[in-house]
C-alpha positions as YAML, in Angstrom:
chain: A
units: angstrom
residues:
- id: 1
  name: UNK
  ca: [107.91, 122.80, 132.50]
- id: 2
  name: UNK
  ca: [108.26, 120.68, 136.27]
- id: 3
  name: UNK
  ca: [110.99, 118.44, 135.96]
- id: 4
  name: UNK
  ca: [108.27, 115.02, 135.39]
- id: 5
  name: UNK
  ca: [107.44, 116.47, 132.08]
- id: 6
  name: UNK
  ca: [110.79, 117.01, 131.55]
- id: 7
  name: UNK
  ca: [112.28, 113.35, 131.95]
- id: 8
  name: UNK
  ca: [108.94, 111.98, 130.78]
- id: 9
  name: UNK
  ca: [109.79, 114.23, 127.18]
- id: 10
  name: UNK
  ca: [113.31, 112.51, 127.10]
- id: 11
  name: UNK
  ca: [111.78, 108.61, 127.93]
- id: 12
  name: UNK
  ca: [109.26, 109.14, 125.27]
- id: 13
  name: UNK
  ca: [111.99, 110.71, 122.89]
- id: 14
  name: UNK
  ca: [113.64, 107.15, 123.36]
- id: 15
  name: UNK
  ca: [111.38, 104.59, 123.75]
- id: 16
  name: UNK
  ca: [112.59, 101.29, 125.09]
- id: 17
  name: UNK
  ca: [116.18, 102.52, 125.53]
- id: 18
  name: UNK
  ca: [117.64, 102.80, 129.64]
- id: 19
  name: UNK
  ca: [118.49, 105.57, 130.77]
- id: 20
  name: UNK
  ca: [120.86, 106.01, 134.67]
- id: 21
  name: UNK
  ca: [119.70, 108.48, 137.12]
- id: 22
  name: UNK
  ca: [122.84, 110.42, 136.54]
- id: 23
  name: UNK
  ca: [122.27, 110.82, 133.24]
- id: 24
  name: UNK
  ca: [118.70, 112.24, 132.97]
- id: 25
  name: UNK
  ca: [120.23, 114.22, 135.71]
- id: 26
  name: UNK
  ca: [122.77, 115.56, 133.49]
- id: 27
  name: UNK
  ca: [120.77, 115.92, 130.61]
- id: 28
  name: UNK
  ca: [118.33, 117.56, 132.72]
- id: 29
  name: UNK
  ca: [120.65, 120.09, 134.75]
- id: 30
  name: UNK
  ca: [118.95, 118.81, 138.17]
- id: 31
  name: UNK
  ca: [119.52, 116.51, 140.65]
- id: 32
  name: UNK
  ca: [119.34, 112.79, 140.97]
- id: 33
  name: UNK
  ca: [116.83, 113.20, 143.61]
- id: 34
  name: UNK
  ca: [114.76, 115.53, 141.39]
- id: 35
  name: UNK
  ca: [114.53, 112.63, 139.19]
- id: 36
  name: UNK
  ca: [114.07, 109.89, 141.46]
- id: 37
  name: UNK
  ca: [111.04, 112.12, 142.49]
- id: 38
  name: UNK
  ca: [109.95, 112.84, 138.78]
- id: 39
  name: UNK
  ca: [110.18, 109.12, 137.98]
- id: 40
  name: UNK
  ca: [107.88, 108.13, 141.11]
- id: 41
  name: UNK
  ca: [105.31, 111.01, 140.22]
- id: 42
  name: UNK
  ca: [104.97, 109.43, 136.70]
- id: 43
  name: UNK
  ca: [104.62, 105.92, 137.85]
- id: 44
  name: UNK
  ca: [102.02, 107.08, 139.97]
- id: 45
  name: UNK
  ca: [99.86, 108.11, 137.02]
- id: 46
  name: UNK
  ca: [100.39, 105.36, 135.25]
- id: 47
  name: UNK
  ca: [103.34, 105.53, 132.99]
- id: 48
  name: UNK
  ca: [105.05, 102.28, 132.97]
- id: 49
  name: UNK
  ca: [108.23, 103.21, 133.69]
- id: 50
  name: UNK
  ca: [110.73, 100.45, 134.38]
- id: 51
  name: UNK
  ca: [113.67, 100.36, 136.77]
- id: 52
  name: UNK
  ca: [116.90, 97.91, 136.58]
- id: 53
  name: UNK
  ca: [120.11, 98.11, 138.41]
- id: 54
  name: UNK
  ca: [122.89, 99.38, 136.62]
- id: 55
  name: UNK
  ca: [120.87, 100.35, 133.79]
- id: 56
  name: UNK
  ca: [118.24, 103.14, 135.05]
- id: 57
  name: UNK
  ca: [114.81, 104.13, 133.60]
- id: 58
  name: UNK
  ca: [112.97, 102.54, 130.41]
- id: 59
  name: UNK
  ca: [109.49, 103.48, 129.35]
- id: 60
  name: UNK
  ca: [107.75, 100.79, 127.78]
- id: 61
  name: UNK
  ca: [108.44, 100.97, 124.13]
- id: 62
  name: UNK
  ca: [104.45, 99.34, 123.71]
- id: 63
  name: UNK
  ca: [102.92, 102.14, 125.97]
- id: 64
  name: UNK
  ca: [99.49, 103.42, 125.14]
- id: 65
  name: UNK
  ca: [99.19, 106.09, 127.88]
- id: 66
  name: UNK
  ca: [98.43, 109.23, 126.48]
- id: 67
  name: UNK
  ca: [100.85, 112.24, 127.05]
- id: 68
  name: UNK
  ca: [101.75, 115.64, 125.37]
- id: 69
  name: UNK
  ca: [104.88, 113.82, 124.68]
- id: 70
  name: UNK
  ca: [103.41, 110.80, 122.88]
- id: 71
  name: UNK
  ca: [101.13, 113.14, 120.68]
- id: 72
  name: UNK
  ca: [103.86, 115.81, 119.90]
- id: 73
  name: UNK
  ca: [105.66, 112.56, 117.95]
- id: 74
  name: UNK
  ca: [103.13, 112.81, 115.34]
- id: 75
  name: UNK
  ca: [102.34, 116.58, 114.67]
- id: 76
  name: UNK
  ca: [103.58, 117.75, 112.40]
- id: 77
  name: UNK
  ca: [101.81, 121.73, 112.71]
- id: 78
  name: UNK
  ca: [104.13, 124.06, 114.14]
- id: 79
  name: UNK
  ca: [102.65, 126.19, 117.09]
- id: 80
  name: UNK
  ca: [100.58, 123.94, 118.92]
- id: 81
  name: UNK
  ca: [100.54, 123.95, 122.63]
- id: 82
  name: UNK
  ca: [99.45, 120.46, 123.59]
- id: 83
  name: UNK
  ca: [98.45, 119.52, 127.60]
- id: 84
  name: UNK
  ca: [96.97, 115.98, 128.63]
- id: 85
  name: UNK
  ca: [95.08, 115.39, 131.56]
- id: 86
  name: UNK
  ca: [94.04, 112.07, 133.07]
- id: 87
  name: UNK
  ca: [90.44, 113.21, 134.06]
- id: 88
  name: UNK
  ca: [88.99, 116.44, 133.53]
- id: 89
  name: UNK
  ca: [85.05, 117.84, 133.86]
- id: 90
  name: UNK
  ca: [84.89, 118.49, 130.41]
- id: 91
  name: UNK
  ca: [87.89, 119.68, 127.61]
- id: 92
  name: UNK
  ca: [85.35, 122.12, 126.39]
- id: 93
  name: UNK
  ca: [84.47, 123.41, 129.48]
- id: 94
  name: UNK
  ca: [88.21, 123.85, 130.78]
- id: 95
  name: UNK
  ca: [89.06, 125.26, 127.44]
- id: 96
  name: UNK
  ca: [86.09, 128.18, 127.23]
- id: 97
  name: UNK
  ca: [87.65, 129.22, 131.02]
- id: 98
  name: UNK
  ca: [91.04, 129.12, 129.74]
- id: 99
  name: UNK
  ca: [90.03, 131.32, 126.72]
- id: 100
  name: UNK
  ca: [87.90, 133.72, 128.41]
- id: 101
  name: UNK
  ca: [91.39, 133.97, 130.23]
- id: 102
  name: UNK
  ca: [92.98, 135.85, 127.15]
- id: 103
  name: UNK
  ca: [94.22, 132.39, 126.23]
- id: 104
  name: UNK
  ca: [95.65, 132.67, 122.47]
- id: 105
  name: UNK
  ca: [95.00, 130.31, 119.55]
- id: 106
  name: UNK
  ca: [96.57, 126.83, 119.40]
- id: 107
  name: UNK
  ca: [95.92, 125.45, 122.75]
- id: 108
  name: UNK
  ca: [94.77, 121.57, 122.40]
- id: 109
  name: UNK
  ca: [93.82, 119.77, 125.56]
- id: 110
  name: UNK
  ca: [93.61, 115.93, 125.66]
- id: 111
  name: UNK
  ca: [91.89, 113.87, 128.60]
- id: 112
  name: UNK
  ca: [92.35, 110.08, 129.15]
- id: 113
  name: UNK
  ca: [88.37, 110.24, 131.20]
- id: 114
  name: UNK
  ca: [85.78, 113.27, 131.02]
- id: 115
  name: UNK
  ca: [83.28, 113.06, 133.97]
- id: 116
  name: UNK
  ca: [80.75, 115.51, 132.25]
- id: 117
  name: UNK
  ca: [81.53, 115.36, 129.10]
- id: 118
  name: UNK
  ca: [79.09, 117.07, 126.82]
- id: 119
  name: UNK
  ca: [77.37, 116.83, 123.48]
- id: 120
  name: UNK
  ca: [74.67, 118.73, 121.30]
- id: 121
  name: UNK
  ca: [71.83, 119.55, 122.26]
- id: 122
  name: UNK
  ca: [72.29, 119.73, 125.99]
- id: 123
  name: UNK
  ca: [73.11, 116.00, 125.69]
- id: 124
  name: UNK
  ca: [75.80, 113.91, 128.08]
- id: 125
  name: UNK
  ca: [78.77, 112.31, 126.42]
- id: 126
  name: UNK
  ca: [80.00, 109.07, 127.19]
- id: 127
  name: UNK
  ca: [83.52, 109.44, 128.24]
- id: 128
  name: UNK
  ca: [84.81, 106.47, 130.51]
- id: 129
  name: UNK
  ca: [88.66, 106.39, 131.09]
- id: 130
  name: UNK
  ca: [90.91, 104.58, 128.83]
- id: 131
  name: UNK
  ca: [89.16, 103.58, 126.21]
- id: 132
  name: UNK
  ca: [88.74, 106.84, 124.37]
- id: 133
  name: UNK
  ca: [90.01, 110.36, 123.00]
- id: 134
  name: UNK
  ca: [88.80, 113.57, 124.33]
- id: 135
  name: UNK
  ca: [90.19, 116.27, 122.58]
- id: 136
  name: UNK
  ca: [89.63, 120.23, 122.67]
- id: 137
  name: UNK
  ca: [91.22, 122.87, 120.49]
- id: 138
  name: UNK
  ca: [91.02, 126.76, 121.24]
- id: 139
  name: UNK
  ca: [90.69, 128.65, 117.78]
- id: 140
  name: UNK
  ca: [90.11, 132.35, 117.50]
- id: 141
  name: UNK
  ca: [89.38, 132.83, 113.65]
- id: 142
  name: UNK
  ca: [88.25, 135.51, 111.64]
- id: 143
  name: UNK
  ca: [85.19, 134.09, 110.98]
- id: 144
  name: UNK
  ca: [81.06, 135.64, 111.25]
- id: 145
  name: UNK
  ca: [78.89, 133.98, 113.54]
- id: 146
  name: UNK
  ca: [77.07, 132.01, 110.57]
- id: 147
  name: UNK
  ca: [79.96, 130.41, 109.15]
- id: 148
  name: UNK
  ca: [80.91, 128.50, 112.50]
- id: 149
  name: UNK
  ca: [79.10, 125.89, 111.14]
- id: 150
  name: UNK
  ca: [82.52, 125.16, 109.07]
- id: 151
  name: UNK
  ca: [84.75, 124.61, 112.19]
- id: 152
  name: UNK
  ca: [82.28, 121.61, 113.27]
- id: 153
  name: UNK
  ca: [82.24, 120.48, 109.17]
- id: 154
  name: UNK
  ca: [85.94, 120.77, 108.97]
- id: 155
  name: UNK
  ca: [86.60, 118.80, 112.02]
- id: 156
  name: UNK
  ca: [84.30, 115.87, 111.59]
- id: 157
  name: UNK
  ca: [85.93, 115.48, 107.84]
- id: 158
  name: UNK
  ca: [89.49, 115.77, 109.70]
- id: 159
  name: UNK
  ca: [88.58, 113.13, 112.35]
- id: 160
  name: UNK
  ca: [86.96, 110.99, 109.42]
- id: 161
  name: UNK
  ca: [89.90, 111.20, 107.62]
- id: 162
  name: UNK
  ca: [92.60, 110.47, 110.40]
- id: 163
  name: UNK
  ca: [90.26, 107.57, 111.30]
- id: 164
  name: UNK
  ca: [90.36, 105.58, 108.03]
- id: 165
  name: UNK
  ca: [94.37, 106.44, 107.49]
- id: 166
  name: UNK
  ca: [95.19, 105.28, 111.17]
- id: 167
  name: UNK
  ca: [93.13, 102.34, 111.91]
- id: 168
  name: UNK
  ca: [92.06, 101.18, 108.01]
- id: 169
  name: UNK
  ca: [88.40, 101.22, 108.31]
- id: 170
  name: UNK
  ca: [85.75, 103.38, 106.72]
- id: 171
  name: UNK
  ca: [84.65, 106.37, 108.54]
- id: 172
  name: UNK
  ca: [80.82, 107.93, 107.80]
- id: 173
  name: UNK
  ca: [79.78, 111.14, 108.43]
- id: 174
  name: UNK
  ca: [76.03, 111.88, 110.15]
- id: 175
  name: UNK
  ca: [74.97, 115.56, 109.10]
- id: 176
  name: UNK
  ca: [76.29, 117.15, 110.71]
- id: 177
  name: UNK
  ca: [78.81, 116.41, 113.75]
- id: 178
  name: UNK
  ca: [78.66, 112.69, 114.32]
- id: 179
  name: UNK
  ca: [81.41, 110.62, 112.59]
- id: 180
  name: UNK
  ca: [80.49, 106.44, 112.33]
- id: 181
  name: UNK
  ca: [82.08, 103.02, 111.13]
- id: 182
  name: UNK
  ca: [80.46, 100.13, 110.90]
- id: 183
  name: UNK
  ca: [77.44, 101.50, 111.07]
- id: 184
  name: UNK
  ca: [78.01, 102.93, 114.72]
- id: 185
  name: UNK
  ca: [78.50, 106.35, 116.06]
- id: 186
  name: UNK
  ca: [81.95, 106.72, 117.01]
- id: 187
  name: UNK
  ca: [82.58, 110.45, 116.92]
- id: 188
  name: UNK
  ca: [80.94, 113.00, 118.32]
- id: 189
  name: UNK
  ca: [81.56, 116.80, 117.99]
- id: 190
  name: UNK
  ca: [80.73, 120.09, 119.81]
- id: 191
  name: UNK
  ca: [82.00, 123.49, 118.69]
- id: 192
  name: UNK
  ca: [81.20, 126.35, 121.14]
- id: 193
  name: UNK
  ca: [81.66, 129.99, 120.68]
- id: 194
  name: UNK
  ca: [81.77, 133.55, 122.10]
- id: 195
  name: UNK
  ca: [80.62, 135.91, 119.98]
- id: 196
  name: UNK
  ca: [82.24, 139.70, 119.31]
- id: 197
  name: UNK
  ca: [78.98, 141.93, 119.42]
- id: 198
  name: UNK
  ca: [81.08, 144.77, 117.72]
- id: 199
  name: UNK
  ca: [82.38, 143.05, 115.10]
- id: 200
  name: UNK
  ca: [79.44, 140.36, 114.82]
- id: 201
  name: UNK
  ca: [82.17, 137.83, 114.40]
- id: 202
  name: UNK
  ca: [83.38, 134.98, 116.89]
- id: 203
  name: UNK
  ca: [85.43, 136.28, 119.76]
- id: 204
  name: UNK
  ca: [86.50, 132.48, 120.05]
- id: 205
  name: UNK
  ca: [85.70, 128.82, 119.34]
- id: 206
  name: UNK
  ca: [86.35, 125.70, 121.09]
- id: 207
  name: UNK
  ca: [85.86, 122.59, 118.56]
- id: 208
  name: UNK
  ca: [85.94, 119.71, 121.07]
- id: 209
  name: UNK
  ca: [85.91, 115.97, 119.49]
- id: 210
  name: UNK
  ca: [85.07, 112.92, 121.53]
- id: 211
  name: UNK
  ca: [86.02, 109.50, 120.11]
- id: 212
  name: UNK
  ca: [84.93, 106.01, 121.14]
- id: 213
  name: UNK
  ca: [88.74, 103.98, 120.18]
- id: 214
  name: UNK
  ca: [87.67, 100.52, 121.98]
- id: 215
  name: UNK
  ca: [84.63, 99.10, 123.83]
- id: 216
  name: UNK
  ca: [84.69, 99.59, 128.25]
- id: 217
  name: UNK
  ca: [84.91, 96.75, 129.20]
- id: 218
  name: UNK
  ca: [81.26, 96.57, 130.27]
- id: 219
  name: UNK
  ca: [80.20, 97.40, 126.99]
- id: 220
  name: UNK
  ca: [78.24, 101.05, 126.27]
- id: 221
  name: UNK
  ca: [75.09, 101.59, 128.31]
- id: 222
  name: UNK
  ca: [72.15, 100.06, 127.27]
- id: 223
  name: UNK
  ca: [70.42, 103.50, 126.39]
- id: 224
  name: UNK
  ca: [73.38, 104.30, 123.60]
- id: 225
  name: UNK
  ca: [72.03, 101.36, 121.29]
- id: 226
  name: UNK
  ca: [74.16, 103.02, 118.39]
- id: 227
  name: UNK
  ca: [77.49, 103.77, 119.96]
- id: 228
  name: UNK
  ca: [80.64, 101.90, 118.68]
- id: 229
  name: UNK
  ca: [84.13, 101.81, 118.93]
- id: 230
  name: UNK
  ca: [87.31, 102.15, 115.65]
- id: 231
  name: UNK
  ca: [88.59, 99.16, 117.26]
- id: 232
  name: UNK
  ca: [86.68, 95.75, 117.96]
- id: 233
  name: UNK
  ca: [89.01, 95.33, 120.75]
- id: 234
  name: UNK
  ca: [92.28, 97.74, 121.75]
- id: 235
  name: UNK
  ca: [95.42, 96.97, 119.28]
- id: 236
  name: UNK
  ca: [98.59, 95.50, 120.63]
- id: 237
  name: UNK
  ca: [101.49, 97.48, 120.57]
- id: 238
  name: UNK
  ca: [100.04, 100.36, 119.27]
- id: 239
  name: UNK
  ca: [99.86, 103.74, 120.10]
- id: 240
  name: UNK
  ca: [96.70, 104.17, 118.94]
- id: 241
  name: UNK
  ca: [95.53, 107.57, 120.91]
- id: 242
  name: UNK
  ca: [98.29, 109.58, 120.94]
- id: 243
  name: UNK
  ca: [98.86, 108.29, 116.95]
- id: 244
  name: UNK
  ca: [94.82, 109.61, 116.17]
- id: 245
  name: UNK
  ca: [95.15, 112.58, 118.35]
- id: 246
  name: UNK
  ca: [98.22, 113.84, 116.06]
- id: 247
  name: UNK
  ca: [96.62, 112.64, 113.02]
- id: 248
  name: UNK
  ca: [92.93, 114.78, 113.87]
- id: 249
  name: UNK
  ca: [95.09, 117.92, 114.55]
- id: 250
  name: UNK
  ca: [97.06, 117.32, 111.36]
- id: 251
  name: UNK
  ca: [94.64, 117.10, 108.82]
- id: 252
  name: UNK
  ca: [92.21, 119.84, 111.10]
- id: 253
  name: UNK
  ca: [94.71, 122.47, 110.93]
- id: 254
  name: UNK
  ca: [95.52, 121.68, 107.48]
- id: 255
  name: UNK
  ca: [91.96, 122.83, 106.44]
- id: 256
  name: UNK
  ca: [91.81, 125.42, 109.19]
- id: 257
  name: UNK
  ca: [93.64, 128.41, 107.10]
- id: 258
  name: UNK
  ca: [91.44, 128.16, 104.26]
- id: 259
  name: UNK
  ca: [87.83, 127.76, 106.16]
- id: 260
  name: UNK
  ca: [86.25, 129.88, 103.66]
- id: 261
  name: UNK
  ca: [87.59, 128.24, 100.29]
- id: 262
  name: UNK
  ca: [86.00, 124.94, 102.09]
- id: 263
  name: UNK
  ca: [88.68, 122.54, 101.29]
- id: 264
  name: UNK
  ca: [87.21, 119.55, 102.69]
- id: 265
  name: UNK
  ca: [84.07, 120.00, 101.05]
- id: 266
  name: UNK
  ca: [84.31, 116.79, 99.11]
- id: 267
  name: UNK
  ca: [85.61, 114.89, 101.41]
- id: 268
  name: UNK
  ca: [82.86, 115.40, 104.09]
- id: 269
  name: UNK
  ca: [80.30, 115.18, 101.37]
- id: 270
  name: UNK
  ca: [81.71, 111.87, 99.78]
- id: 271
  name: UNK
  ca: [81.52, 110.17, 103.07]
- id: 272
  name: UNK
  ca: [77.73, 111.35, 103.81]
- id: 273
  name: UNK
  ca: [75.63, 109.10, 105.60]
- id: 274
  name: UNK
  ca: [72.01, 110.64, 105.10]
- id: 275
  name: UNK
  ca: [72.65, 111.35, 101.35]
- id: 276
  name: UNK
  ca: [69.94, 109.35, 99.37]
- id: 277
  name: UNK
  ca: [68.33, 108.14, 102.61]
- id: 278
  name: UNK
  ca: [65.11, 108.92, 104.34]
- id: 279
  name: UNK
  ca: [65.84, 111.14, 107.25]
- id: 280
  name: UNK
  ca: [63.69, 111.85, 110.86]
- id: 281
  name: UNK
  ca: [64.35, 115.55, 110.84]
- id: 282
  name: UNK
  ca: [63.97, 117.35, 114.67]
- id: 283
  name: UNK
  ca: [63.19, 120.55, 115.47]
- id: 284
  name: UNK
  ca: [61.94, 121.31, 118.74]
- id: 285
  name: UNK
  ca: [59.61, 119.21, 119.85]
- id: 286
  name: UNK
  ca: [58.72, 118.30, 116.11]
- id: 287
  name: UNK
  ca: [59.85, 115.55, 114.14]
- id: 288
  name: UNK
  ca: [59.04, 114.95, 110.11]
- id: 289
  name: UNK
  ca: [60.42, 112.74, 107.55]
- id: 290
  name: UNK
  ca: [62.28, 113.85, 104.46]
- id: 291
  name: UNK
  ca: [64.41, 112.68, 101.92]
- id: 292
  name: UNK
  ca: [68.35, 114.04, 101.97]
- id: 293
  name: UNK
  ca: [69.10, 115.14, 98.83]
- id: 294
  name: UNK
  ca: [72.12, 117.00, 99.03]
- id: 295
  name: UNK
  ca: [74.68, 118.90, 100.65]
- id: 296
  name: UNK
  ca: [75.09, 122.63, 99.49]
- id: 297
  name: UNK
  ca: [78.93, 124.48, 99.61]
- id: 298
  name: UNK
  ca: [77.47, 125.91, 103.27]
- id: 299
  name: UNK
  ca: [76.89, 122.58, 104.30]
- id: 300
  name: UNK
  ca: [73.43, 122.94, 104.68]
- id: 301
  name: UNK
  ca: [71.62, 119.59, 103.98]
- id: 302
  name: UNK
  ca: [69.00, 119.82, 100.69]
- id: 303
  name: UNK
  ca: [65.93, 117.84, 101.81]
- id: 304
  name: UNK
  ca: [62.74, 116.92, 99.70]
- id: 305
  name: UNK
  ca: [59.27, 117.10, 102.51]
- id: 306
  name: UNK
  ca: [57.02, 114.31, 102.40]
- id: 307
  name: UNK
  ca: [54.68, 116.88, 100.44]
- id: 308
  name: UNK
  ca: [57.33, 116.97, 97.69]
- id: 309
  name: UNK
  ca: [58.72, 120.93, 98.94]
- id: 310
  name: UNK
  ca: [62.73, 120.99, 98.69]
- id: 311
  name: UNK
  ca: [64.42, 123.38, 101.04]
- id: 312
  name: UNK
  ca: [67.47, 123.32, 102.94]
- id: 313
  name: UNK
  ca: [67.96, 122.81, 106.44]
- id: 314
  name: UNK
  ca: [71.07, 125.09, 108.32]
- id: 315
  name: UNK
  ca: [70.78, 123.99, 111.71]
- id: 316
  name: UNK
  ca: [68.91, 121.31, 113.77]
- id: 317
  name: UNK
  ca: [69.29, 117.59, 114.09]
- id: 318
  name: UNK
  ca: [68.46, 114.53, 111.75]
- id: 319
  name: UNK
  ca: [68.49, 110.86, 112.67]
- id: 320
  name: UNK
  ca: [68.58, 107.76, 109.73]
- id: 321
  name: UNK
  ca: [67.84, 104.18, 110.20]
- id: 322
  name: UNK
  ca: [70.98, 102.46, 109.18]
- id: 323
  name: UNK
  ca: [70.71, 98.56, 108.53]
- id: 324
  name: UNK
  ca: [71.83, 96.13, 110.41]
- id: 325
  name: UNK
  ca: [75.52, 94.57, 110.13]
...
């Protein structure tokens, strides 16, 4: 670990409480110069670090800025390897080069801006700095190619879930990856996996979860008429990313060692969007209308055709009309 991460770990440890230069230095084992350095590196991303004679270094007890640090104070799984970048390509992409590096289970990374980010579909994600979470987790489960569907269930009932205890509002789920409140699409999700042609099983999955937390400041593009934010407008003294971020990976890995038994079956199902509505179903270049029925224990969605045939659909995309707050 350099020695920024190290006396950024001990400000966030102690929020709002000075610390000298001799004293990190101590607690540090390295010299006062090594942390003059660190402390100038970490202003220079951002942290608000502040600096009074005779007193030393203070981060700002109201900080929002997203770090391994700030995360780590509300995880509560043991083994998770947690890095935080301030822009990255994509956390999927990084992560899929990372595993096909021999990279082992548990790694999580976190950007604060994704310049090609990347949904279903072969669709863009929105990800403009600073007003959202990008997150990526590296899982290598024992798990056959057609059950990954329950990595991409299991998360969007974990981010649904940390949603609604974190920021009080009620989260929606879109069969079957998008997450929405207030009748907006806040959450989108994207698992992607290698597969083990010997075993037929995955070789490794990367569930990566991109959340809208507060409007850009320009609002969302004009051609994303149903994106929305958790917040109306960012909290105050809040660590509201760092708090979800723990919170997703919480209740995700919670689920996580018991994929099969589907644990959060009735959680995703109770906070179905589609259920009882009148659905655009896609498929290729096709679309047809249906009525959602259901949700079967493999998450597939039970739909009755416009020609009264009920079948369930495994894969593929559906799209509701929601009304108007």
């Amino acid at each position: 670990m350099q020695v920024k991460d190290r006396v950024l770990a001990q400000l966030e440890a102690h929020r709002g409480t000075y610390f000298s230069g001799e004293a990190l230095a101590q607690r540090l084992q390295v010299s006062r110069n090594a942390v003059w350095k660190a402390i100038s590196q970490l202003r220079e991303s951002g942290y608000p670090i502040a600096a009074l004679p005779r007193r030393g270094y203070c981060l700002d007890a109201d900080s929002a800025l997203l770090s391994a640090q700030s995360i780590a104070r509300y995880i509560t799984v043991p083994g998770l390897r947690l890095e935080v970048r301030q822009q990255v390509t994509s956390t999927n992409t990084l992560l899929r080069q990372r595993a096909d590096e021999g990279e082992a289970e548990g790694l999580v990374l976190a950007a604060v801006e994704q310049t090609a980010g990347r949904g279903r579909r072969g669709h863009s994600f929105f990800s403009p700095p600073d007003t959202g979470l990008y997150l990526s987790v590296l899982l290598r489960p024992q798990l056959s190619a057609q059950d990954a569907l329950l990595l991409t269930t299991c998360a969007a009932a974990a981010v649904a879930l940390a949603i609604e205890a974190c920021a009080g509002v009620d989260a929606q789920i879109k069969w079957v990856n998008d997450v929405f409140c207030r009748g907006k699409k806040v959450c989108g999700i994207l698992t992607e996996a290698a597969l083990d042609l010997e075993s037929g099983g995955l070789q490794y999955a990367i569930v990566g979860m991109g959340v809208n937390l507060f409007p850009p400041p320009a609002g969302f593009p004009q051609d994303l008429p149903e994106a929305g934010a958790v917040y109306d407008r960012r909290p105050q003294g809040l660590e509201s990313r760092s708090q979800l971020a723990g919170e997703i990976l919480n209740r995700f890995f919670a689920f996580y060692p018991h994929l099969e038994a589907r644990p959060f079956f009735q959680d995703y199902r109770a906070r179905s969007l589609v259920l009882g509505r009148e659905v655009t179903i896609l498929e290729g270049t096709e679309t047809r209308t249906a009525l959602a029925l259901d949700l079967n224990r493999d998450f597939s969605l039970q739909v009755r055709e416009a020609d009264g045939r009920e079948h369930a659909l495994s894969s593929g995309e559906v799209r509701v009309k929601l009304p108007q707050p």
